[in-house]
Amino acid sequence: MVDPDDTPLGSMSLGPRVDAFLHTLEMSEDATLVRAPLSTIEPPRADTDAARREGSLLDAMPRSSRVRLESLLGEGGMGVVYLAEQESLGRKVAVKKVRAESRSPTSITRLLQEAWVIGQLEHPNILPVYDISVSDSGEPLIVLKRIDGVEWGQLMGDAATVQKRFRAPDLLEWNLDVMARVCDAVHFAHARGFIHRDLKPENVLIGELGEVYVADWGIAVSTRDDQRIVPLAKDAKEIAGTPAYMAPEMLGGEVSRISEKTDVYLLGAILYEILSGHPPHRGKDLREMITSILMDVHALPDSVPPALRAITARALDCEPDARFESPLQLRLALEGYLRHRGSERIAARALERLAELEAVLSQLDGSEGQEQQEQRIHGLVSECRFGFREALSQWPDNEAARTGLRRTLTVIVSHLARTGDPKAARAYLSELDVQDAALTSFVSAAEAEHHHGVLDRANRPIQAVERRIDHRQHLGDEDLIILHQGLQVLRFRLLL
């Protein structure tokens, strides 16, 4: 792991920044960061006009007995969700309310703010709110659509269930399709002036028929100064969010850096989990957890396609300006990968053949017959060239295929020039799409050496005849034939 004291980030090295964050955290936040990194850290206050008017707002709402609570569906840090029946329509709904032990003006306001945010986001991939009301006992209630499904995290790594329920044979492709719809929902919210701040698989619901809903907008902030209900992003200076997915700016600071790019990071964190099987941030103690959040995340396994590694790395960049401009741009990048996935697979197989070719060349010791060795080498070269070219024909921007083809041509040119076949080396060299001065010089030197070798072999019989002449020996017909053939070879080589 990189030493945080040696890692620059902005104007201050990482070590002092970690120390600064450690001094600002409260004990409850310490515990969540280390012992419950998948839980949401709620902002410590909701100081808005809505919070100050909380009492009058509740008084103005009608008491309602139209919703009858049934069984518990789930619970979070401050809220609980019940299955209920909306008696006026005779339908099942989900009802969210504040835990009894957590009830306060701040928690009630945050619950109402969530409803107000969702109410302004009518989108097919955002969990809709039906109503806000107050129970007979004075508790505020949010009436939501009842989703007969599960959290995305329960299906993300379960290929068998995804195949059985949704007839999706490719788990990665299914997850990326879900991700695309989440990106759509978040991009829509940004266009309406809201930042989610708590995107994670737990907050995405998958319906019985594969519907996708982004839920839990409880710590959302607004980018618009003209609304005074939801907290503003520019005022979000305290730590908030889920530590295992958190962007560096979510740790808080004297000046808020929360923006739409924060949600882009969170989407990248979900993508990281899809590809690696775990969230990007982990740590055995508080310092290690904060360091993980502030640093670039660990690289994905080599088994992950290079295009997906690049997309994920860009979304998870520590600097917001280096990330994708929007969730839409991230979605387009993922869709581009899916379109070109066939090309990626072909290139991956060709890379396996290339690794085998390089291993064969590195272990070449002449123990096999020379002809058998060369047949194997040229067979692997043919497979590599065909595979990389086919991948590039399907997707001309496949850099892995382009780089692989260059490596293939480079290693075979070097091998042929080294083993005395500069003519074939020159032919392969002409296929390279970029000039390699060192390799060209190497082939030219091999050609010159080969040329001198041919001349030397052709000159030997002539020199033998000359020696016989010097010794005044009689030249027979055989000597004259050797002399004639030698001169012909010399003439032919000189004409090349």
Tab-separated table of C-alpha atoms in Angstrom:
chain	number	residue	atom	x	y	z
A	1	MET	CA	0.000	0.000	0.000
A	2	VAL	CA	1.238	3.500	-0.797
A	3	ASP	CA	2.508	5.470	2.182
A	4	PRO	CA	-0.056	8.234	2.720
A	5	ASP	CA	2.630	10.615	3.902
A	6	ASP	CA	4.324	10.356	0.492
A	7	THR	CA	1.180	10.763	-1.576
A	8	PRO	CA	0.332	14.307	-2.677
A	9	LEU	CA	-3.290	15.278	-3.111
A	10	GLY	CA	-3.955	18.898	-3.865
A	11	SER	CA	-1.848	21.386	-1.926
A	12	MET	CA	-1.445	19.215	1.181
A	13	SER	CA	0.137	15.755	1.387
A	14	LEU	CA	-2.217	12.950	2.280
A	15	GLY	CA	-0.862	12.276	5.783
A	16	PRO	CA	-1.784	15.697	7.221
A	17	ARG	CA	-5.168	15.559	5.495
A	18	VAL	CA	-5.935	12.247	7.182
A	19	ASP	CA	-4.932	13.748	10.537
A	20	ALA	CA	-7.199	16.726	9.918
A	21	PHE	CA	-10.191	14.509	9.216
A	22	LEU	CA	-9.484	12.360	12.265
A	23	HIS	CA	-9.741	15.444	14.515
A	24	THR	CA	-13.104	16.525	13.070
A	25	LEU	CA	-14.953	13.201	13.317
A	26	GLU	CA	-17.435	12.449	16.048
A	27	MET	CA	-17.398	9.095	17.873
A	28	SER	CA	-20.494	7.806	16.041
A	29	GLU	CA	-18.869	8.615	12.696
A	30	ASP	CA	-15.658	6.864	13.787
A	31	ALA	CA	-17.638	3.710	14.499
A	32	THR	CA	-19.510	3.785	11.198
A	33	LEU	CA	-16.374	4.366	9.136
A	34	VAL	CA	-14.630	1.284	10.529
A	35	ARG	CA	-17.206	-1.131	11.939
A	36	ALA	CA	-20.143	-0.427	9.608
A	37	PRO	CA	-18.680	0.952	6.351
A	38	LEU	CA	-21.797	-0.105	4.401
A	39	SER	CA	-24.076	2.042	6.590
A	40	THR	CA	-25.009	5.623	5.784
A	41	ILE	CA	-23.564	8.462	7.847
A	42	GLU	CA	-26.329	11.047	8.181
A	43	PRO	CA	-25.423	14.766	8.143
A	44	PRO	CA	-25.467	16.087	11.730
A	45	ARG	CA	-28.104	18.712	11.049
A	46	ALA	CA	-30.687	19.866	8.521
A	47	ASP	CA	-30.654	23.614	9.096
A	48	THR	CA	-33.136	24.819	6.492
A	49	ASP	CA	-36.329	26.804	6.496
A	50	ALA	CA	-38.148	23.465	6.402
A	51	ALA	CA	-36.447	22.328	9.616
A	52	ARG	CA	-37.455	25.517	11.389
A	53	ARG	CA	-41.038	25.129	10.154
A	54	GLU	CA	-41.232	21.407	10.956
A	55	GLY	CA	-43.864	21.798	13.668
A	56	SER	CA	-46.221	23.940	11.600
A	57	LEU	CA	-45.815	21.681	8.576
A	58	LEU	CA	-46.911	18.645	10.528
A	59	ASP	CA	-49.847	20.508	12.030
A	60	ALA	CA	-51.013	21.495	8.555
A	61	MET	CA	-51.021	17.931	7.264
A	62	PRO	CA	-54.237	15.936	7.503
A	63	ARG	CA	-54.411	13.030	9.943
A	64	SER	CA	-54.969	9.909	7.954
A	65	SER	CA	-56.297	6.473	8.750
A	66	ARG	CA	-56.334	5.452	5.091
A	67	VAL	CA	-53.018	3.621	5.410
A	68	ARG	CA	-52.983	0.463	7.519
A	69	LEU	CA	-49.511	-0.768	8.495
A	70	GLU	CA	-48.851	-4.495	8.216
A	71	SER	CA	-45.408	-6.106	8.327
A	72	LEU	CA	-41.891	-4.687	8.538
A	73	LEU	CA	-40.081	-4.555	5.179
A	74	GLY	CA	-36.774	-3.051	6.205
A	75	GLU	CA	-34.994	-0.554	8.388
A	76	GLY	CA	-32.043	1.793	8.188
A	77	GLY	CA	-30.222	4.216	10.440
A	78	MET	CA	-33.167	6.488	11.280
A	79	GLY	CA	-36.085	5.112	9.291
A	80	VAL	CA	-38.233	1.997	9.044
A	81	VAL	CA	-40.314	0.807	6.108
A	82	TYR	CA	-43.552	-1.154	6.454
A	83	LEU	CA	-45.751	-3.010	4.042
A	84	ALA	CA	-49.135	-1.325	4.254
A	85	GLU	CA	-52.515	-1.151	2.573
A	86	GLN	CA	-53.804	2.086	1.129
A	87	GLU	CA	-57.441	1.488	1.978
A	88	SER	CA	-58.951	4.075	-0.351
A	89	LEU	CA	-57.530	2.246	-3.383
A	90	GLY	CA	-57.184	-1.224	-1.896
A	91	ARG	CA	-53.553	-1.530	-2.944
A	92	LYS	CA	-50.333	-2.501	-1.211
A	93	VAL	CA	-47.857	0.290	-0.603
A	94	ALA	CA	-44.641	0.889	1.320
A	95	VAL	CA	-44.770	3.342	4.201
A	96	LYS	CA	-41.616	4.931	5.572
A	97	LYS	CA	-41.448	6.650	8.946
A	98	VAL	CA	-38.863	7.703	11.523
A	99	ARG	CA	-37.801	5.234	14.202
A	100	ALA	CA	-39.385	6.070	17.548
A	101	GLU	CA	-35.990	6.334	19.266
A	102	SER	CA	-34.623	8.580	16.485
A	103	ARG	CA	-37.509	11.007	16.255
A	104	SER	CA	-36.385	14.642	16.349
A	105	PRO	CA	-37.012	17.798	14.321
A	106	THR	CA	-33.944	16.960	12.203
A	107	SER	CA	-34.922	13.344	11.458
A	108	ILE	CA	-38.529	14.300	10.710
A	109	THR	CA	-37.422	17.085	8.406
A	110	ARG	CA	-35.051	14.764	6.591
A	111	LEU	CA	-37.881	12.287	6.037
A	112	LEU	CA	-40.083	15.046	4.611
A	113	GLN	CA	-37.230	16.355	2.486
A	114	GLU	CA	-36.818	12.921	0.953
A	115	ALA	CA	-40.477	12.913	-0.020
A	116	TRP	CA	-40.223	16.400	-1.484
A	117	VAL	CA	-37.182	15.423	-3.555
A	118	ILE	CA	-38.811	12.265	-4.917
A	119	GLY	CA	-42.006	14.187	-5.621
A	120	GLN	CA	-40.100	16.372	-8.077
A	121	LEU	CA	-38.422	13.421	-9.805
A	122	GLU	CA	-40.997	11.593	-11.892
A	123	HIS	CA	-38.821	9.089	-13.700
A	124	PRO	CA	-39.332	5.378	-14.494
A	125	ASN	CA	-36.171	4.459	-12.591
A	126	ILE	CA	-36.846	6.495	-9.434
A	127	LEU	CA	-39.034	5.014	-6.711
A	128	PRO	CA	-42.217	7.158	-6.760
A	129	VAL	CA	-43.889	8.730	-3.752
A	130	TYR	CA	-47.680	8.603	-3.541
A	131	ASP	CA	-48.437	10.775	-0.535
A	132	ILE	CA	-47.232	12.471	2.653
A	133	SER	CA	-49.462	12.330	5.673
A	134	VAL	CA	-49.507	12.153	9.450
A	135	SER	CA	-50.735	9.202	11.469
A	136	ASP	CA	-53.323	9.573	14.229
A	137	SER	CA	-50.478	9.530	16.745
A	138	GLY	CA	-48.778	12.447	14.994
A	139	GLU	CA	-46.065	10.531	13.144
A	140	PRO	CA	-45.186	11.760	9.636
A	141	LEU	CA	-45.568	9.046	6.986
A	142	ILE	CA	-44.250	8.793	3.422
A	143	VAL	CA	-46.381	6.554	1.216
A	144	LEU	CA	-44.265	4.984	-1.519
A	145	LYS	CA	-44.764	2.500	-4.318
A	146	ARG	CA	-44.432	-1.060	-3.045
A	147	ILE	CA	-41.699	-2.872	-4.976
A	148	ASP	CA	-41.989	-6.628	-4.979
A	149	GLY	CA	-38.303	-7.253	-5.366
A	150	VAL	CA	-34.884	-7.118	-3.721
A	151	GLU	CA	-31.890	-4.853	-3.358
A	152	TRP	CA	-29.496	-4.930	-6.291
A	153	GLY	CA	-26.662	-6.071	-4.031
A	154	GLN	CA	-28.445	-9.374	-3.413
A	155	LEU	CA	-28.376	-10.168	-7.137
A	156	MET	CA	-25.169	-8.513	-8.261
A	157	GLY	CA	-23.068	-11.665	-7.891
A	158	ASP	CA	-25.801	-14.303	-8.202
A	159	ALA	CA	-25.632	-15.509	-11.800
A	160	ALA	CA	-27.970	-18.463	-11.210
A	161	THR	CA	-30.804	-16.330	-9.799
A	162	VAL	CA	-30.421	-13.653	-12.474
A	163	GLN	CA	-30.541	-16.335	-15.164
A	164	LYS	CA	-33.603	-17.989	-13.614
A	165	ARG	CA	-35.615	-14.841	-12.843
A	166	PHE	CA	-34.735	-12.592	-15.777
A	167	ARG	CA	-33.485	-15.038	-18.431
A	168	ALA	CA	-30.183	-13.187	-18.498
A	169	PRO	CA	-27.352	-15.633	-19.274
A	170	ASP	CA	-24.587	-13.014	-18.944
A	171	LEU	CA	-24.356	-11.632	-15.398
A	172	LEU	CA	-21.913	-8.837	-16.298
A	173	GLU	CA	-24.095	-7.619	-19.129
A	174	TRP	CA	-27.165	-7.691	-16.859
A	175	ASN	CA	-25.371	-5.681	-14.167
A	176	LEU	CA	-24.186	-3.127	-16.702
A	177	ASP	CA	-27.736	-2.792	-18.011
A	178	VAL	CA	-28.943	-2.081	-14.468
A	179	MET	CA	-26.097	0.425	-14.103
A	180	ALA	CA	-27.183	2.183	-17.296
A	181	ARG	CA	-30.686	2.683	-15.923
A	182	VAL	CA	-29.347	3.952	-12.606
A	183	CYS	CA	-27.199	6.421	-14.559
A	184	ASP	CA	-30.322	7.611	-16.398
A	185	ALA	CA	-32.170	8.203	-13.127
A	186	VAL	CA	-29.266	10.066	-11.518
A	187	HIS	CA	-28.687	12.188	-14.632
A	188	PHE	CA	-32.382	13.124	-14.587
A	189	ALA	CA	-32.110	14.124	-10.919
A	190	HIS	CA	-29.078	16.288	-11.695
A	191	ALA	CA	-31.048	18.032	-14.428
A	192	ARG	CA	-33.702	18.824	-11.793
A	193	GLY	CA	-31.073	20.150	-9.405
A	194	PHE	CA	-30.606	17.245	-6.957
A	195	ILE	CA	-27.528	15.215	-5.956
A	196	HIS	CA	-28.234	11.825	-4.344
A	197	ARG	CA	-25.007	11.432	-2.268
A	198	ASP	CA	-25.771	7.850	-1.158
A	199	LEU	CA	-25.745	5.728	-4.293
A	200	LYS	CA	-24.915	2.076	-3.553
A	201	PRO	CA	-26.381	-1.348	-4.459
A	202	GLU	CA	-28.428	-1.364	-1.266
A	203	ASN	CA	-30.275	1.761	-2.449
A	204	VAL	CA	-31.229	0.340	-5.840
A	205	LEU	CA	-34.265	-1.941	-5.946
A	206	ILE	CA	-34.826	-4.608	-8.589
A	207	GLY	CA	-38.479	-5.416	-9.211
A	208	GLU	CA	-40.023	-8.792	-9.892
A	209	LEU	CA	-39.898	-8.213	-13.649
A	210	GLY	CA	-36.454	-6.622	-13.634
A	211	GLU	CA	-37.576	-3.027	-13.068
A	212	VAL	CA	-34.862	-0.763	-11.632
A	213	TYR	CA	-35.584	1.917	-9.011
A	214	VAL	CA	-33.174	4.305	-7.295
A	215	ALA	CA	-34.373	4.822	-3.716
A	216	ASP	CA	-33.322	6.442	-0.412
A	217	TRP	CA	-32.908	10.121	-1.250
A	218	GLY	CA	-32.720	11.059	2.447
A	219	ILE	CA	-29.380	12.904	2.309
A	220	ALA	CA	-29.872	14.453	-1.129
A	221	VAL	CA	-28.829	18.077	-1.589
A	222	SER	CA	-29.848	20.731	-4.086
A	223	THR	CA	-27.713	22.661	-6.548
A	224	ARG	CA	-30.310	25.417	-6.942
A	225	ASP	CA	-30.196	28.443	-4.689
A	226	ASP	CA	-33.829	29.326	-5.396
A	227	GLN	CA	-35.271	26.414	-3.424
A	228	ARG	CA	-35.300	26.515	0.373
A	229	ILE	CA	-36.638	23.083	1.290
A	230	VAL	CA	-33.715	20.713	0.649
A	231	PRO	CA	-30.193	21.537	1.979
A	232	LEU	CA	-27.903	23.128	-0.586
A	233	ALA	CA	-24.855	21.348	-1.952
A	234	LYS	CA	-22.707	24.418	-1.291
A	235	ASP	CA	-23.549	24.134	2.427
A	236	ALA	CA	-22.778	20.404	2.686
A	237	LYS	CA	-19.510	20.703	4.642
A	238	GLU	CA	-19.972	17.792	7.069
A	239	ILE	CA	-19.148	14.147	6.449
A	240	ALA	CA	-22.115	12.281	4.940
A	241	GLY	CA	-22.630	9.123	2.883
A	242	THR	CA	-21.593	5.481	2.989
A	243	PRO	CA	-17.862	5.054	3.792
A	244	ALA	CA	-17.254	1.990	1.603
A	245	TYR	CA	-18.295	3.980	-1.509
A	246	MET	CA	-17.480	7.539	-0.432
A	247	ALA	CA	-15.855	10.121	-2.719
A	248	PRO	CA	-12.978	12.091	-1.133
A	249	GLU	CA	-14.986	15.323	-1.040
A	250	MET	CA	-17.726	13.609	1.001
A	251	LEU	CA	-15.477	13.606	4.067
A	252	GLY	CA	-16.316	17.281	4.384
A	253	GLY	CA	-14.195	20.362	4.845
A	254	GLU	CA	-14.251	24.098	5.334
A	255	VAL	CA	-15.538	24.545	1.775
A	256	SER	CA	-18.014	22.131	0.214
A	257	ARG	CA	-16.838	20.354	-2.944
A	258	ILE	CA	-20.026	18.338	-3.376
A	259	SER	CA	-21.244	18.421	-6.976
A	260	GLU	CA	-22.803	16.203	-9.623
A	261	LYS	CA	-19.332	14.655	-10.019
A	262	THR	CA	-19.764	13.242	-6.503
A	263	ASP	CA	-22.578	11.019	-7.763
A	264	VAL	CA	-20.405	10.054	-10.747
A	265	TYR	CA	-17.809	8.789	-8.252
A	266	LEU	CA	-20.467	6.802	-6.392
A	267	LEU	CA	-21.609	5.230	-9.663
A	268	GLY	CA	-17.974	4.323	-10.334
A	269	ALA	CA	-17.794	2.751	-6.867
A	270	ILE	CA	-20.783	0.545	-7.724
A	271	LEU	CA	-19.108	-0.392	-11.015
A	272	TYR	CA	-15.956	-1.283	-9.075
A	273	GLU	CA	-18.004	-3.628	-6.892
A	274	ILE	CA	-19.595	-5.261	-9.953
A	275	LEU	CA	-16.147	-6.026	-11.350
A	276	SER	CA	-14.258	-6.915	-8.162
A	277	GLY	CA	-16.938	-8.324	-5.856
A	278	HIS	CA	-16.444	-5.720	-3.113
A	279	PRO	CA	-16.705	-1.927	-2.634
A	280	PRO	CA	-13.617	0.180	-3.332
A	281	HIS	CA	-12.876	1.332	0.240
A	282	ARG	CA	-11.804	-0.912	3.102
A	283	GLY	CA	-9.693	-0.434	6.212
A	284	LYS	CA	-8.955	-2.198	9.478
A	285	ASP	CA	-8.827	1.074	11.408
A	286	LEU	CA	-9.989	4.668	11.062
A	287	ARG	CA	-6.753	6.013	9.567
A	288	GLU	CA	-6.624	3.257	6.967
A	289	MET	CA	-10.284	3.803	6.010
A	290	ILE	CA	-9.875	7.552	5.538
A	291	THR	CA	-6.662	6.985	3.595
A	292	SER	CA	-8.504	4.582	1.301
A	293	ILE	CA	-11.204	7.189	0.645
A	294	LEU	CA	-8.680	9.925	-0.115
A	295	MET	CA	-6.429	7.825	-2.355
A	296	ASP	CA	-6.926	6.375	-5.802
A	297	VAL	CA	-8.562	2.971	-5.386
A	298	HIS	CA	-6.639	-0.244	-5.902
A	299	ALA	CA	-6.424	-1.491	-9.470
A	300	LEU	CA	-8.961	-4.030	-10.658
A	301	PRO	CA	-7.848	-7.607	-11.413
A	302	ASP	CA	-6.179	-8.281	-14.764
A	303	SER	CA	-9.142	-10.507	-15.631
A	304	VAL	CA	-11.297	-7.366	-15.989
A	305	PRO	CA	-11.316	-6.153	-19.628
A	306	PRO	CA	-9.002	-3.156	-20.141
A	307	ALA	CA	-11.850	-0.953	-21.403
A	308	LEU	CA	-13.857	-1.524	-18.216
A	309	ARG	CA	-10.786	-0.911	-16.055
A	310	ALA	CA	-10.269	2.422	-17.808
A	311	ILE	CA	-13.935	3.446	-17.423
A	312	THR	CA	-13.911	2.578	-13.727
A	313	ALA	CA	-10.623	4.361	-13.066
A	314	ARG	CA	-11.912	7.533	-14.692
A	315	ALA	CA	-15.168	7.512	-12.710
A	316	LEU	CA	-13.210	6.973	-9.470
A	317	ASP	CA	-10.597	9.660	-10.004
A	318	CYS	CA	-9.822	11.559	-6.798
A	319	GLU	CA	-10.134	14.859	-8.642
A	320	PRO	CA	-13.742	15.613	-9.638
A	321	ASP	CA	-12.694	17.444	-12.816
A	322	ALA	CA	-11.018	14.276	-14.122
A	323	ARG	CA	-14.171	12.163	-13.811
A	324	PHE	CA	-16.860	11.716	-16.435
A	325	GLU	CA	-18.741	14.945	-17.014
A	326	SER	CA	-22.066	13.375	-16.069
A	327	PRO	CA	-23.812	10.049	-15.390
A	328	LEU	CA	-24.937	10.171	-19.015
A	329	GLN	CA	-21.329	10.158	-20.221
A	330	LEU	CA	-20.586	7.200	-17.958
A	331	ARG	CA	-23.600	5.348	-19.330
A	332	LEU	CA	-22.503	6.024	-22.930
A	333	ALA	CA	-19.029	4.684	-22.132
A	334	LEU	CA	-20.522	1.477	-20.718
A	335	GLU	CA	-22.835	1.079	-23.704
A	336	GLY	CA	-19.829	1.541	-25.987
A	337	TYR	CA	-18.056	-1.254	-24.150
A	338	LEU	CA	-21.052	-3.560	-24.538
A	339	ARG	CA	-21.253	-2.814	-28.269
A	340	HIS	CA	-17.592	-3.695	-28.675
A	341	ARG	CA	-17.492	-6.583	-26.225
A	342	GLY	CA	-17.109	-9.139	-29.043
A	343	SER	CA	-14.003	-7.323	-30.201
A	344	GLU	CA	-12.672	-7.331	-26.630
A	345	ARG	CA	-13.162	-11.084	-26.354
A	346	ILE	CA	-11.388	-11.796	-29.635
A	347	ALA	CA	-8.506	-9.562	-28.584
A	348	ALA	CA	-8.322	-11.325	-25.210
A	349	ARG	CA	-7.957	-14.726	-26.888
A	350	ALA	CA	-5.309	-13.331	-29.232
A	351	LEU	CA	-3.431	-11.961	-26.210
A	352	GLU	CA	-3.377	-15.462	-24.737
A	353	ARG	CA	-1.791	-16.751	-27.967
A	354	LEU	CA	0.696	-13.872	-27.863
A	355	ALA	CA	1.731	-14.780	-24.324
A	356	GLU	CA	2.248	-18.372	-25.510
A	357	LEU	CA	4.326	-17.140	-28.464
A	358	GLU	CA	6.555	-15.038	-26.222
A	359	ALA	CA	7.006	-17.984	-23.853
A	360	VAL	CA	8.033	-20.270	-26.735
A	361	LEU	CA	10.540	-17.731	-28.046
A	362	SER	CA	12.038	-17.156	-24.605
A	363	GLN	CA	12.573	-20.899	-24.083
A	364	LEU	CA	13.900	-21.646	-27.566
A	365	ASP	CA	16.899	-23.935	-27.082
A	366	GLY	CA	16.927	-26.187	-30.142
A	367	SER	CA	15.872	-29.273	-28.170
A	368	GLU	CA	13.043	-29.863	-30.641
A	369	GLY	CA	13.651	-30.191	-34.355
A	370	GLN	CA	14.289	-26.804	-35.918
A	371	GLU	CA	11.493	-27.258	-38.441
A	372	GLN	CA	8.971	-28.262	-35.753
A	373	GLN	CA	9.888	-25.225	-33.628
A	374	GLU	CA	9.498	-22.832	-36.531
A	375	GLN	CA	6.137	-24.339	-37.501
A	376	ARG	CA	4.847	-23.813	-33.980
A	377	ILE	CA	6.124	-20.225	-33.885
A	378	HIS	CA	4.626	-19.282	-37.218
A	379	GLY	CA	1.334	-20.961	-36.308
A	380	LEU	CA	1.057	-18.815	-33.179
A	381	VAL	CA	1.995	-15.698	-35.154
A	382	SER	CA	-0.791	-16.422	-37.637
A	383	GLU	CA	-3.348	-16.864	-34.831
A	384	CYS	CA	-2.275	-13.606	-33.203
A	385	ARG	CA	-2.347	-11.592	-36.403
A	386	PHE	CA	-5.747	-12.934	-37.402
A	387	GLY	CA	-7.248	-12.403	-33.949
A	388	PHE	CA	-6.011	-8.859	-33.467
A	389	ARG	CA	-6.983	-7.833	-36.991
A	390	GLU	CA	-10.464	-9.310	-36.602
A	391	ALA	CA	-10.877	-7.455	-33.300
A	392	LEU	CA	-9.818	-4.192	-34.973
A	393	SER	CA	-12.176	-4.768	-37.901
A	394	GLN	CA	-15.082	-4.963	-35.421
A	395	TRP	CA	-13.864	-2.013	-33.349
A	396	PRO	CA	-11.119	0.175	-34.859
A	397	ASP	CA	-10.551	1.932	-31.510
A	398	ASN	CA	-9.671	-1.286	-29.639
A	399	GLU	CA	-6.298	-0.219	-28.244
A	400	ALA	CA	-5.621	-3.599	-26.636
A	401	ALA	CA	-5.884	-5.248	-30.053
A	402	ARG	CA	-3.754	-2.575	-31.713
A	403	THR	CA	-1.046	-2.888	-29.061
A	404	GLY	CA	-1.190	-6.685	-29.240
A	405	LEU	CA	-0.716	-6.662	-33.012
A	406	ARG	CA	2.298	-4.379	-32.648
A	407	ARG	CA	3.824	-6.673	-30.016
A	408	THR	CA	3.231	-9.726	-32.223
A	409	LEU	CA	4.929	-8.146	-35.227
A	410	THR	CA	7.796	-6.827	-33.116
A	411	VAL	CA	8.643	-10.187	-31.522
A	412	ILE	CA	8.474	-12.127	-34.797
A	413	VAL	CA	10.569	-9.517	-36.634
A	414	SER	CA	13.217	-9.682	-33.904
A	415	HIS	CA	13.187	-13.491	-33.961
A	416	LEU	CA	13.509	-13.759	-37.741
A	417	ALA	CA	16.248	-11.129	-37.957
A	418	ARG	CA	18.153	-12.866	-35.173
A	419	THR	CA	17.849	-16.351	-36.705
A	420	GLY	CA	18.947	-15.467	-40.219
A	421	ASP	CA	15.755	-14.732	-42.185
A	422	PRO	CA	15.890	-10.960	-42.694
A	423	LYS	CA	13.721	-11.107	-45.821
A	424	ALA	CA	10.745	-12.456	-43.839
A	425	ALA	CA	11.596	-10.045	-41.006
A	426	ARG	CA	11.410	-7.134	-43.457
A	427	ALA	CA	7.986	-8.337	-44.676
A	428	TYR	CA	6.556	-8.414	-41.152
A	429	LEU	CA	8.229	-5.081	-40.365
A	430	SER	CA	6.293	-3.464	-43.220
A	431	GLU	CA	3.013	-4.378	-41.442
A	432	LEU	CA	3.760	-2.230	-38.389
A	433	ASP	CA	1.578	0.875	-38.256
A	434	VAL	CA	4.222	2.899	-36.411
A	435	GLN	CA	7.883	3.325	-37.277
A	436	ASP	CA	10.324	1.655	-34.893
A	437	ALA	CA	13.764	3.061	-35.676
A	438	ALA	CA	15.663	0.602	-33.480
A	439	LEU	CA	13.869	-2.420	-34.934
A	440	THR	CA	14.376	-1.132	-38.492
A	441	SER	CA	18.111	-0.710	-37.846
A	442	PHE	CA	18.280	-4.229	-36.414
A	443	VAL	CA	16.661	-5.697	-39.540
A	444	SER	CA	18.937	-3.646	-41.815
A	445	ALA	CA	21.994	-4.949	-39.955
A	446	ALA	CA	20.698	-8.519	-40.277
A	447	GLU	CA	20.167	-8.011	-44.010
A	448	ALA	CA	23.707	-6.701	-44.437
A	449	GLU	CA	25.143	-9.610	-42.479
A	450	HIS	CA	23.061	-12.078	-44.460
A	451	HIS	CA	24.190	-10.457	-47.751
A	452	HIS	CA	27.869	-10.778	-46.845
A	453	GLY	CA	27.312	-14.384	-45.824
A	454	VAL	CA	25.785	-15.247	-49.210
A	455	LEU	CA	28.647	-13.592	-51.068
A	456	ASP	CA	31.168	-15.429	-48.924
A	457	ARG	CA	29.571	-18.814	-49.588
A	458	ALA	CA	29.356	-18.100	-53.327
A	459	ASN	CA	32.989	-16.994	-53.458
A	460	ARG	CA	34.440	-20.105	-51.812
A	461	PRO	CA	34.369	-22.436	-54.891
A	462	ILE	CA	35.810	-19.653	-57.061
A	463	GLN	CA	38.652	-19.189	-54.588
A	464	ALA	CA	39.326	-22.941	-54.756
A	465	VAL	CA	39.574	-22.758	-58.568
A	466	GLU	CA	41.874	-19.738	-58.279
A	467	ARG	CA	44.172	-21.689	-55.978
A	468	ARG	CA	44.395	-24.473	-58.524
A	469	ILE	CA	45.237	-21.954	-61.221
A	470	ASP	CA	47.933	-20.490	-58.994
A	471	HIS	CA	49.396	-23.968	-58.672
A	472	ARG	CA	49.216	-24.323	-62.449
A	473	GLN	CA	46.785	-27.204	-62.189
A	474	HIS	CA	44.701	-28.176	-65.188
A	475	LEU	CA	41.132	-26.883	-65.133
A	476	GLY	CA	38.671	-29.575	-66.061
A	477	ASP	CA	35.047	-29.216	-67.112
A	478	GLU	CA	33.859	-29.506	-63.492
A	479	ASP	CA	36.078	-26.588	-62.463
A	480	LEU	CA	34.744	-24.452	-65.251
A	481	ILE	CA	31.152	-25.227	-64.187
A	482	ILE	CA	31.908	-24.218	-60.569
A	483	LEU	CA	33.541	-21.012	-61.761
A	484	HIS	CA	30.552	-20.206	-63.997
A	485	GLN	CA	27.999	-20.890	-61.224
A	486	GLY	CA	29.905	-18.781	-58.744
A	487	LEU	CA	30.068	-15.851	-61.112
A	488	GLN	CA	26.353	-16.173	-61.810
A	489	VAL	CA	25.529	-16.094	-58.088
A	490	LEU	CA	27.766	-13.096	-57.566
A	491	ARG	CA	26.151	-11.298	-60.487
A	492	PHE	CA	22.670	-12.090	-59.170
A	493	ARG	CA	23.441	-10.856	-55.632
A	494	LEU	CA	25.048	-7.685	-56.966
A	495	LEU	CA	21.931	-6.936	-59.004
A	496	LEU	CA	19.641	-7.140	-55.915
